[in-house]
PDB file of C-alpha atoms in Angstrom:
ATOM      1  CA  UNK A1062     -40.673 -20.457 -58.730  1.00 71.00           C
ATOM      2  CA  UNK A1063     -42.803 -19.205 -55.655  1.00 69.00           C
ATOM      3  CA  UNK A1064     -41.512 -22.069 -53.560  1.00 68.00           C
ATOM      4  CA  UNK A1065     -38.072 -21.623 -54.707  1.00 68.00           C
ATOM      5  CA  UNK A1066     -38.184 -17.769 -53.821  1.00 60.00           C
ATOM      6  CA  UNK A1067     -39.560 -18.698 -50.115  1.00 60.00           C
ATOM      7  CA  UNK A1068     -36.673 -21.090 -49.809  1.00 63.00           C
ATOM      8  CA  UNK A1069     -34.118 -18.412 -50.731  1.00 57.00           C
ATOM      9  CA  UNK A1070     -35.691 -15.881 -48.664  1.00 61.00           C
ATOM     10  CA  UNK A1071     -35.452 -18.403 -45.769  1.00 60.00           C
ATOM     11  CA  UNK A1072     -31.931 -19.203 -46.262  1.00 61.00           C
ATOM     12  CA  UNK A1073     -31.240 -15.136 -46.515  1.00 57.00           C
ATOM     13  CA  UNK A1074     -33.032 -14.781 -43.372  1.00 60.00           C
ATOM     14  CA  UNK A1075     -31.118 -17.699 -41.731  1.00 61.00           C
ATOM     15  CA  UNK A1076     -27.862 -15.689 -43.125  1.00 62.00           C
ATOM     16  CA  UNK A1077     -28.713 -12.742 -41.843  1.00 57.00           C
ATOM     17  CA  UNK A1078     -29.807 -13.968 -38.171  1.00 51.00           C
ATOM     18  CA  UNK A1079     -26.271 -15.719 -38.203  1.00 60.00           C
ATOM     19  CA  UNK A1080     -24.582 -12.610 -39.044  1.00 62.00           C
ATOM     20  CA  UNK A1081     -26.311 -10.597 -36.599  1.00 61.00           C
ATOM     21  CA  UNK A1082     -25.815 -13.078 -33.691  1.00 58.00           C
ATOM     22  CA  UNK A1083     -22.148 -13.363 -35.026  1.00 61.00           C
ATOM     23  CA  UNK A1084     -21.941  -9.632 -34.573  1.00 66.00           C
ATOM     24  CA  UNK A1085     -23.379  -9.446 -31.178  1.00 65.00           C
ATOM     25  CA  UNK A1086     -20.827 -12.320 -30.189  1.00 69.00           C
ATOM     26  CA  UNK A1087     -18.100 -10.091 -31.432  1.00 70.00           C
ATOM     27  CA  UNK A1088     -19.170  -7.152 -29.624  1.00 76.00           C
ATOM     28  CA  UNK A1089     -19.639  -8.894 -26.714  1.00 78.00           C
ATOM     29  CA  UNK A1090     -16.251 -10.270 -26.486  1.00 82.00           C
ATOM     30  CA  UNK A1091     -14.812  -6.762 -27.484  1.00 87.00           C
ATOM     31  CA  UNK A1092     -16.328  -5.350 -24.332  1.00 87.00           C
ATOM     32  CA  UNK A1093     -14.866  -8.280 -22.221  1.00 88.00           C
ATOM     33  CA  UNK A1094     -11.538  -7.477 -23.606  1.00 90.00           C
ATOM     34  CA  UNK A1095     -11.855  -3.916 -23.072  1.00 90.00           C
ATOM     35  CA  UNK A1096     -12.835  -4.032 -19.574  1.00 91.00           C
ATOM     36  CA  UNK A1097      -9.997  -6.960 -18.901  1.00 90.00           C
ATOM     37  CA  UNK A1098      -7.384  -4.995 -20.334  1.00 91.00           C
ATOM     38  CA  UNK A1099      -8.209  -1.442 -18.868  1.00 92.00           C
ATOM     39  CA  UNK A1100      -7.168  -0.332 -15.295  1.00 93.00           C
ATOM     40  CA  UNK A1101      -8.656  -2.400 -12.613  1.00 93.00           C
ATOM     41  CA  UNK A1102      -9.901   0.384 -10.666  1.00 93.00           C
ATOM     42  CA  UNK A1103     -11.606   1.903 -14.007  1.00 94.00           C
ATOM     43  CA  UNK A1104     -13.066  -1.593 -14.877  1.00 94.00           C
ATOM     44  CA  UNK A1105     -14.625  -1.637 -11.175  1.00 94.00           C
ATOM     45  CA  UNK A1106     -16.302   1.808 -11.115  1.00 94.00           C
ATOM     46  CA  UNK A1107     -17.787   0.975 -14.648  1.00 93.00           C
ATOM     47  CA  UNK A1108     -19.330  -2.139 -13.759  1.00 94.00           C
ATOM     48  CA  UNK A1109     -20.364  -0.609 -10.491  1.00 94.00           C
ATOM     49  CA  UNK A1110     -21.981   2.316 -12.386  1.00 93.00           C
ATOM     50  CA  UNK A1111     -23.477   0.498 -15.493  1.00 92.00           C
ATOM     51  CA  UNK A1112     -25.207  -2.055 -13.032  1.00 92.00           C
ATOM     52  CA  UNK A1113     -27.004   0.670 -11.756  1.00 89.00           C
ATOM     53  CA  UNK A1114     -28.201   2.306 -14.666  1.00 90.00           C
ATOM     54  CA  UNK A1115     -27.920  -0.638 -17.431  1.00 90.00           C
ATOM     55  CA  UNK A1116     -30.288  -3.615 -17.164  1.00 91.00           C
ATOM     56  CA  UNK A1117     -28.976  -5.555 -20.095  1.00 88.00           C
ATOM     57  CA  UNK A1118     -25.393  -4.923 -19.087  1.00 89.00           C
ATOM     58  CA  UNK A1119     -26.633  -6.047 -15.469  1.00 91.00           C
ATOM     59  CA  UNK A1120     -28.086  -9.310 -16.856  1.00 89.00           C
ATOM     60  CA  UNK A1121     -24.846  -9.725 -18.891  1.00 88.00           C
ATOM     61  CA  UNK A1122     -22.441  -9.409 -16.274  1.00 91.00           C
ATOM     62  CA  UNK A1123     -22.231 -13.102 -14.999  1.00 91.00           C
ATOM     63  CA  UNK A1124     -21.413 -13.972 -18.605  1.00 88.00           C
ATOM     64  CA  UNK A1125     -18.867 -11.079 -18.893  1.00 89.00           C
ATOM     65  CA  UNK A1126     -16.999 -12.230 -15.503  1.00 91.00           C
ATOM     66  CA  UNK A1127     -17.365 -16.055 -16.937  1.00 89.00           C
ATOM     67  CA  UNK A1128     -15.116 -14.924 -19.944  1.00 88.00           C
ATOM     68  CA  UNK A1129     -12.854 -12.882 -18.229  1.00 90.00           C
ATOM     69  CA  UNK A1130      -9.222 -14.310 -17.451  1.00 91.00           C
ATOM     70  CA  UNK A1131      -9.780 -15.646 -14.011  1.00 91.00           C
ATOM     71  CA  UNK A1132      -6.972 -13.581 -12.558  1.00 93.00           C
ATOM     72  CA  UNK A1133      -8.808 -10.453 -13.803  1.00 93.00           C
ATOM     73  CA  UNK A1134     -12.199 -11.582 -12.655  1.00 94.00           C
ATOM     74  CA  UNK A1135     -10.696 -12.464  -9.352  1.00 95.00           C
ATOM     75  CA  UNK A1136      -9.399  -9.162  -8.531  1.00 95.00           C
ATOM     76  CA  UNK A1137     -12.643  -7.478  -9.816  1.00 94.00           C
ATOM     77  CA  UNK A1138     -14.760  -9.606  -7.437  1.00 95.00           C
ATOM     78  CA  UNK A1139     -12.389  -9.102  -4.493  1.00 95.00           C
ATOM     79  CA  UNK A1140     -12.861  -5.254  -4.592  1.00 95.00           C
ATOM     80  CA  UNK A1141     -16.278  -4.910  -6.161  1.00 95.00           C
ATOM     81  CA  UNK A1142     -19.362  -3.987  -4.256  1.00 93.00           C
ATOM     82  CA  UNK A1143     -20.246  -7.158  -2.032  1.00 94.00           C
ATOM     83  CA  UNK A1144     -23.890  -7.166  -3.414  1.00 94.00           C
ATOM     84  CA  UNK A1145     -22.788  -6.894  -7.091  1.00 94.00           C
ATOM     85  CA  UNK A1146     -20.539  -9.822  -6.132  1.00 94.00           C
ATOM     86  CA  UNK A1147     -23.039 -12.233  -4.584  1.00 94.00           C
ATOM     87  CA  UNK A1148     -25.335 -11.782  -7.392  1.00 93.00           C
ATOM     88  CA  UNK A1149     -22.709 -12.465  -9.998  1.00 92.00           C
ATOM     89  CA  UNK A1150     -21.104 -15.628  -7.908  1.00 93.00           C
ATOM     90  CA  UNK A1151     -24.873 -17.027  -7.530  1.00 92.00           C
ATOM     91  CA  UNK A1152     -25.466 -16.883 -11.405  1.00 90.00           C
ATOM     92  CA  UNK A1153     -22.408 -18.218 -12.849  1.00 89.00           C
ATOM     93  CA  UNK A1154     -22.001 -22.001 -13.266  1.00 87.00           C
ATOM     94  CA  UNK A1155     -20.836 -24.101 -10.677  1.00 89.00           C
ATOM     95  CA  UNK A1156     -17.158 -24.913 -11.973  1.00 89.00           C
ATOM     96  CA  UNK A1157     -16.723 -21.446 -12.498  1.00 90.00           C
ATOM     97  CA  UNK A1158     -17.741 -20.405  -9.053  1.00 92.00           C
ATOM     98  CA  UNK A1159     -15.631 -23.075  -7.457  1.00 94.00           C
ATOM     99  CA  UNK A1160     -12.608 -21.825  -9.168  1.00 94.00           C
ATOM    100  CA  UNK A1161     -13.122 -18.137  -8.366  1.00 94.00           C
ATOM    101  CA  UNK A1162     -14.258 -18.831  -4.797  1.00 95.00           C
ATOM    102  CA  UNK A1163     -10.533 -20.911  -4.461  1.00 95.00           C
ATOM    103  CA  UNK A1164      -8.531 -17.915  -6.103  1.00 95.00           C
ATOM    104  CA  UNK A1165     -10.668 -15.152  -3.773  1.00 96.00           C
ATOM    105  CA  UNK A1166      -9.674 -17.310  -0.783  1.00 96.00           C
ATOM    106  CA  UNK A1167      -5.949 -17.507  -1.704  1.00 96.00           C
ATOM    107  CA  UNK A1168      -5.895 -13.502  -2.513  1.00 95.00           C
ATOM    108  CA  UNK A1169      -7.431 -13.054   0.930  1.00 95.00           C
ATOM    109  CA  UNK A1170      -4.910 -15.117   2.592  1.00 96.00           C
ATOM    110  CA  UNK A1171      -2.136 -13.310   0.714  1.00 95.00           C
ATOM    111  CA  UNK A1172      -3.342 -10.145   1.790  1.00 94.00           C
ATOM    112  CA  UNK A1173      -3.715 -11.103   5.649  1.00 95.00           C
ATOM    113  CA  UNK A1174      -0.253 -12.450   5.317  1.00 96.00           C
ATOM    114  CA  UNK A1175       1.001  -9.151   4.425  1.00 96.00           C
ATOM    115  CA  UNK A1176      -0.915  -7.457   7.185  1.00 95.00           C
ATOM    116  CA  UNK A1177       0.690  -9.747   9.941  1.00 96.00           C
ATOM    117  CA  UNK A1178       4.077  -9.259   8.379  1.00 95.00           C
ATOM    118  CA  UNK A1179       3.630  -5.527   8.892  1.00 96.00           C
ATOM    119  CA  UNK A1180       2.882  -6.010  12.744  1.00 95.00           C
ATOM    120  CA  UNK A1181       6.214  -8.044  13.032  1.00 95.00           C
ATOM    121  CA  UNK A1182       8.051  -5.078  11.212  1.00 95.00           C
ATOM    122  CA  UNK A1183       6.635  -2.551  13.471  1.00 94.00           C
ATOM    123  CA  UNK A1184       8.183  -4.379  16.300  1.00 92.00           C
ATOM    124  CA  UNK A1185      11.514  -4.590  14.339  1.00 92.00           C
ATOM    125  CA  UNK A1186      14.448  -2.227  14.548  1.00 91.00           C
ATOM    126  CA  UNK A1187      14.453   0.244  11.751  1.00 92.00           C
ATOM    127  CA  UNK A1188      17.829  -0.829  10.306  1.00 91.00           C
ATOM    128  CA  UNK A1189      16.552  -4.548  10.340  1.00 93.00           C
ATOM    129  CA  UNK A1190      13.200  -3.591   8.620  1.00 95.00           C
ATOM    130  CA  UNK A1191      14.929  -1.362   6.021  1.00 94.00           C
ATOM    131  CA  UNK A1192      17.070  -4.278   4.910  1.00 94.00           C
ATOM    132  CA  UNK A1193      14.241  -6.343   4.150  1.00 94.00           C
ATOM    133  CA  UNK A1194      11.335  -3.870   3.057  1.00 96.00           C
ATOM    134  CA  UNK A1195      13.600  -0.866   2.053  1.00 95.00           C
ATOM    135  CA  UNK A1196      14.011  -2.480  -1.470  1.00 95.00           C
ATOM    136  CA  UNK A1197      12.262  -5.005  -3.801  1.00 94.00           C
ATOM    137  CA  UNK A1198      14.620  -7.654  -3.560  1.00 93.00           C
ATOM    138  CA  UNK A1199      12.019  -9.971  -1.385  1.00 94.00           C
ATOM    139  CA  UNK A1200       8.668  -8.065  -2.152  1.00 95.00           C
ATOM    140  CA  UNK A1201       6.812  -6.500  -5.002  1.00 95.00           C
ATOM    141  CA  UNK A1202       5.746  -2.983  -4.845  1.00 96.00           C
ATOM    142  CA  UNK A1203       2.391  -4.051  -4.538  1.00 95.00           C
ATOM    143  CA  UNK A1204       3.174  -6.126  -1.651  1.00 96.00           C
ATOM    144  CA  UNK A1205       5.339  -3.614  -0.317  1.00 97.00           C
ATOM    145  CA  UNK A1206       2.163  -1.143  -0.550  1.00 96.00           C
ATOM    146  CA  UNK A1207       0.191  -3.387   1.482  1.00 96.00           C
ATOM    147  CA  UNK A1208       2.825  -3.729   3.854  1.00 97.00           C
ATOM    148  CA  UNK A1209       3.484  -0.019   4.575  1.00 96.00           C
ATOM    149  CA  UNK A1210      -0.269   0.713   4.262  1.00 95.00           C
ATOM    150  CA  UNK A1211      -0.574  -1.797   7.606  1.00 95.00           C
ATOM    151  CA  UNK A1212       2.416  -0.268   9.209  1.00 95.00           C
ATOM    152  CA  UNK A1213       1.720   2.876  11.392  1.00 93.00           C
ATOM    153  CA  UNK A1214       2.509   6.288   9.915  1.00 92.00           C
ATOM    154  CA  UNK A1215       5.497   7.047  11.994  1.00 91.00           C
ATOM    155  CA  UNK A1216       7.174   3.232  11.502  1.00 94.00           C
ATOM    156  CA  UNK A1217       6.578   3.807   7.879  1.00 95.00           C
ATOM    157  CA  UNK A1218       8.375   7.264   8.015  1.00 94.00           C
ATOM    158  CA  UNK A1219      11.454   6.017  10.051  1.00 93.00           C
ATOM    159  CA  UNK A1220      12.001   3.298   7.280  1.00 95.00           C
ATOM    160  CA  UNK A1221      11.513   5.544   4.510  1.00 95.00           C
ATOM    161  CA  UNK A1222      13.481   8.699   5.882  1.00 93.00           C
ATOM    162  CA  UNK A1223      16.441   6.001   5.517  1.00 92.00           C
ATOM    163  CA  UNK A1224      15.998   5.634   1.987  1.00 93.00           C
ATOM    164  CA  UNK A1225      17.966   7.895  -0.640  1.00 89.00           C
ATOM    165  CA  UNK A1226      15.653   6.706  -3.817  1.00 91.00           C
ATOM    166  CA  UNK A1227      12.882   9.217  -4.360  1.00 91.00           C
ATOM    167  CA  UNK A1228      11.697   6.798  -7.193  1.00 95.00           C
ATOM    168  CA  UNK A1229      11.459   3.993  -4.648  1.00 96.00           C
ATOM    169  CA  UNK A1230       9.470   5.880  -2.167  1.00 95.00           C
ATOM    170  CA  UNK A1231       7.421   7.326  -4.753  1.00 96.00           C
ATOM    171  CA  UNK A1232       6.484   3.815  -5.994  1.00 96.00           C
ATOM    172  CA  UNK A1233       5.547   2.516  -2.551  1.00 96.00           C
ATOM    173  CA  UNK A1234       3.193   5.607  -1.998  1.00 96.00           C
ATOM    174  CA  UNK A1235       1.531   4.785  -5.623  1.00 96.00           C
ATOM    175  CA  UNK A1236       0.949   1.270  -4.202  1.00 96.00           C
ATOM    176  CA  UNK A1237      -0.516   2.394  -1.189  1.00 96.00           C
ATOM    177  CA  UNK A1238      -2.749   4.864  -2.837  1.00 96.00           C
ATOM    178  CA  UNK A1239      -3.902   2.203  -5.522  1.00 95.00           C
ATOM    179  CA  UNK A1240      -4.733  -0.333  -2.354  1.00 95.00           C
ATOM    180  CA  UNK A1241      -6.564   2.466  -0.747  1.00 95.00           C
ATOM    181  CA  UNK A1242      -8.616   3.341  -3.886  1.00 94.00           C
ATOM    182  CA  UNK A1243      -9.587  -0.139  -4.530  1.00 94.00           C
ATOM    183  CA  UNK A1244     -10.548  -0.364  -1.047  1.00 92.00           C
ATOM    184  CA  UNK A1245     -12.890   2.821  -1.388  1.00 90.00           C
ATOM    185  CA  UNK A1246     -10.818   4.532   1.512  1.00 90.00           C
ATOM    186  CA  UNK A1247     -11.534   8.335   1.097  1.00 86.00           C
ATOM    187  CA  UNK A1248      -8.363   9.899   2.664  1.00 87.00           C
ATOM    188  CA  UNK A1249      -4.678   8.426   1.909  1.00 91.00           C
ATOM    189  CA  UNK A1250      -2.089   7.865   4.737  1.00 93.00           C
ATOM    190  CA  UNK A1251       0.835   8.937   2.047  1.00 94.00           C
ATOM    191  CA  UNK A1252       0.424  12.678   3.066  1.00 92.00           C
ATOM    192  CA  UNK A1253       1.128  12.193   6.796  1.00 93.00           C
ATOM    193  CA  UNK A1254       3.841   9.712   5.878  1.00 93.00           C
ATOM    194  CA  UNK A1255       5.466  12.221   3.647  1.00 93.00           C
ATOM    195  CA  UNK A1256       5.145  14.769   6.115  1.00 92.00           C
ATOM    196  CA  UNK A1257       6.586  12.759   8.996  1.00 92.00           C
ATOM    197  CA  UNK A1258       9.541  11.763   6.697  1.00 93.00           C
ATOM    198  CA  UNK A1259      10.376  15.362   6.075  1.00 92.00           C
ATOM    199  CA  UNK A1260      10.203  15.904  10.033  1.00 92.00           C
ATOM    200  CA  UNK A1261      12.371  13.205  10.801  1.00 91.00           C
ATOM    201  CA  UNK A1262      14.829  13.642   7.986  1.00 91.00           C
ATOM    202  CA  UNK A1263      15.175  16.991   9.321  1.00 92.00           C
ATOM    203  CA  UNK A1264      15.764  16.182  12.566  1.00 91.00           C
ATOM    204  CA  UNK A1265      18.278  13.522  11.873  1.00 91.00           C
ATOM    205  CA  UNK A1266      20.252  16.266   9.821  1.00 93.00           C
ATOM    206  CA  UNK A1267      20.196  18.599  12.937  1.00 93.00           C
ATOM    207  CA  UNK A1268      21.429  15.681  15.402  1.00 91.00           C
ATOM    208  CA  UNK A1269      24.194  15.145  12.743  1.00 93.00           C
ATOM    209  CA  UNK A1270      25.256  18.844  12.759  1.00 94.00           C
ATOM    210  CA  UNK A1271      25.336  18.574  16.672  1.00 93.00           C
ATOM    211  CA  UNK A1272      27.508  15.488  16.387  1.00 93.00           C
ATOM    212  CA  UNK A1273      30.091  17.340  14.605  1.00 92.00           C
ATOM    213  CA  UNK A1274      29.734  20.366  16.983  1.00 93.00           C
ATOM    214  CA  UNK A1275      30.050  18.326  20.000  1.00 92.00           C
ATOM    215  CA  UNK A1276      32.773  16.220  18.787  1.00 90.00           C
ATOM    216  CA  UNK A1277      35.226  19.397  18.217  1.00 91.00           C
ATOM    217  CA  UNK A1278      34.383  20.554  21.859  1.00 91.00           C
ATOM    218  CA  UNK A1279      36.318  19.203  25.090  1.00 92.00           C
ATOM    219  CA  UNK A1280      34.836  16.286  26.658  1.00 91.00           C
ATOM    220  CA  UNK A1281      34.345  17.936  30.133  1.00 92.00           C
ATOM    221  CA  UNK A1282      32.326  20.983  28.307  1.00 93.00           C
ATOM    222  CA  UNK A1283      30.315  18.057  26.578  1.00 91.00           C
ATOM    223  CA  UNK A1284      29.547  16.268  30.123  1.00 91.00           C
ATOM    224  CA  UNK A1285      28.151  19.174  31.708  1.00 92.00           C
ATOM    225  CA  UNK A1286      25.819  19.697  28.899  1.00 93.00           C
ATOM    226  CA  UNK A1287      24.864  16.056  28.798  1.00 92.00           C
ATOM    227  CA  UNK A1288      24.492  16.089  32.723  1.00 90.00           C
ATOM    228  CA  UNK A1289      21.965  19.124  32.434  1.00 90.00           C
ATOM    229  CA  UNK A1290      19.966  17.824  29.428  1.00 92.00           C
ATOM    230  CA  UNK A1291      19.682  14.243  30.388  1.00 89.00           C
ATOM    231  CA  UNK A1292      17.062  14.754  32.968  1.00 88.00           C
ATOM    232  CA  UNK A1293      14.976  17.241  31.236  1.00 89.00           C
ATOM    233  CA  UNK A1294      12.131  15.220  29.541  1.00 86.00           C
ATOM    234  CA  UNK A1295       9.906  18.487  28.778  1.00 86.00           C
ATOM    235  CA  UNK A1296       8.776  18.580  25.201  1.00 83.00           C
ATOM    236  CA  UNK A1297      10.716  20.699  23.026  1.00 83.00           C
ATOM    237  CA  UNK A1298       8.707  19.797  19.718  1.00 82.00           C
ATOM    238  CA  UNK A1299       6.672  17.014  18.506  1.00 78.00           C
ATOM    239  CA  UNK A1300       5.480  15.294  15.334  1.00 78.00           C
ATOM    240  CA  UNK A1301       1.910  15.447  15.241  1.00 78.00           C
ATOM    241  CA  UNK A1302      -0.285  12.974  13.157  1.00 74.00           C
ATOM    242  CA  UNK A1303      -3.989  13.816  12.822  1.00 72.00           C
ATOM    243  CA  UNK A1304      -3.490  16.430  15.732  1.00 66.00           C
ATOM    244  CA  UNK A1305      -1.949  13.798  17.853  1.00 72.00           C
ATOM    245  CA  UNK A1306       1.484  14.109  18.948  1.00 73.00           C
ATOM    246  CA  UNK A1307       3.205  10.686  17.872  1.00 73.00           C
ATOM    247  CA  UNK A1308       6.802  11.614  18.126  1.00 79.00           C
ATOM    248  CA  UNK A1309       7.885  14.077  21.088  1.00 84.00           C
ATOM    249  CA  UNK A1310      11.221  15.655  21.175  1.00 88.00           C
ATOM    250  CA  UNK A1311      12.876  17.004  24.505  1.00 90.00           C
ATOM    251  CA  UNK A1312      16.549  17.754  25.723  1.00 91.00           C
ATOM    252  CA  UNK A1313      16.755  14.161  26.959  1.00 90.00           C
ATOM    253  CA  UNK A1314      16.175  12.430  23.575  1.00 90.00           C
ATOM    254  CA  UNK A1315      18.082  14.999  21.846  1.00 92.00           C
ATOM    255  CA  UNK A1316      21.307  14.374  23.859  1.00 91.00           C
ATOM    256  CA  UNK A1317      20.709  10.601  23.895  1.00 92.00           C
ATOM    257  CA  UNK A1318      20.446  10.714  19.716  1.00 91.00           C
ATOM    258  CA  UNK A1319      23.794  12.727  19.648  1.00 92.00           C
ATOM    259  CA  UNK A1320      25.595  10.747  22.100  1.00 92.00           C
ATOM    260  CA  UNK A1321      24.542   7.496  20.407  1.00 89.00           C
ATOM    261  CA  UNK A1322      25.757   8.477  16.893  1.00 90.00           C
ATOM    262  CA  UNK A1323      29.128   9.696  18.612  1.00 90.00           C
ATOM    263  CA  UNK A1324      32.657   7.533  18.234  1.00 89.00           C
ATOM    264  CA  UNK A1325      33.184   5.118  21.149  1.00 87.00           C
ATOM    265  CA  UNK A1326      36.338   6.936  22.022  1.00 88.00           C
ATOM    266  CA  UNK A1327      34.712  10.287  22.243  1.00 89.00           C
ATOM    267  CA  UNK A1328      31.716   8.841  24.144  1.00 88.00           C
ATOM    268  CA  UNK A1329      34.157   7.474  26.789  1.00 90.00           C
ATOM    269  CA  UNK A1330      36.066  10.673  27.222  1.00 91.00           C
ATOM    270  CA  UNK A1331      32.691  12.384  27.841  1.00 91.00           C
ATOM    271  CA  UNK A1332      31.604   9.678  30.234  1.00 90.00           C
ATOM    272  CA  UNK A1333      34.861  10.187  32.092  1.00 91.00           C
ATOM    273  CA  UNK A1334      34.001  13.687  32.966  1.00 91.00           C
ATOM    274  CA  UNK A1335      30.591  13.121  34.478  1.00 90.00           C
ATOM    275  CA  UNK A1336      29.527  12.062  37.931  1.00 89.00           C
ATOM    276  CA  UNK A1337      29.457   8.569  38.284  1.00 88.00           C
ATOM    277  CA  UNK A1338      25.778   7.995  38.998  1.00 90.00           C
ATOM    278  CA  UNK A1339      24.709  10.287  35.907  1.00 88.00           C
ATOM    279  CA  UNK A1340      27.158   8.228  33.933  1.00 87.00           C
ATOM    280  CA  UNK A1341      25.648   4.824  35.372  1.00 89.00           C
ATOM    281  CA  UNK A1342      22.049   6.522  34.335  1.00 90.00           C
ATOM    282  CA  UNK A1343      23.262   7.801  31.181  1.00 88.00           C
ATOM    283  CA  UNK A1344      24.451   4.025  30.030  1.00 88.00           C
ATOM    284  CA  UNK A1345      20.872   2.714  31.114  1.00 87.00           C
ATOM    285  CA  UNK A1346      19.454   5.492  28.981  1.00 86.00           C
ATOM    286  CA  UNK A1347      21.753   4.578  25.840  1.00 85.00           C
ATOM    287  CA  UNK A1348      21.101   0.872  26.083  1.00 83.00           C
ATOM    288  CA  UNK A1349      17.217   1.353  25.746  1.00 76.00           C
ATOM    289  CA  UNK A1350      15.871   0.016  22.393  1.00 66.00           C
TER     290      UNK A1350
END
């Protein structure tokens, strides 16, 4: 009876041990699922915070990353603190490390490709860029966020000022801000882009109003105004970004913008009333890209 009781007690202890181990495993998997399913930025922030304060969590982190879905694990490792990333990559098994390194390289290549595309769009006319990155036909919002983030603020504003859909612009801004947060950038360029869009939109509206006014005037009167304004490059106003003027407006730029939006017939009547040398100069100014 005594021996039997000992055996029963052993069985009970083994059973309790198994239950405890299973409960630990369940809690471990629940934590992985939670980290996996919550927002990427929240997951990274939590991991970085807990690694510095919770030794047990720090020791378990390689296993957590190992059991995560690879897409989420890749994104976590791509943006997380470099020291944490290196420690995790060193601690996980070889097969998993090779797989994750391959996915990290692919993501790096994709982001570099989008940054290079931004350089191409920087040099393209606004209308062409608008057709390609002014919608989601070719790129996702996440990809557009990276492209616009790598464009100059002025170019981004020139393109987005042509778009009437506020929801589209807001989604692009959200994508830019998310990438900035993941990259730990303290200030967002979206504020400057928004300010620039407002400036350019207001300027374009005033130019359109001037076009309407000038088309109602006699060509000889407009010709005199054009001859006077086209040679004056003194700054009237300017768009400033980070206290630096990036888009200066002068009499010459105003009149060129007005004339470039006029009908061809109206333009020809105006130029017929101008002196030949000034008409020639105006032609060259209008032909500039």
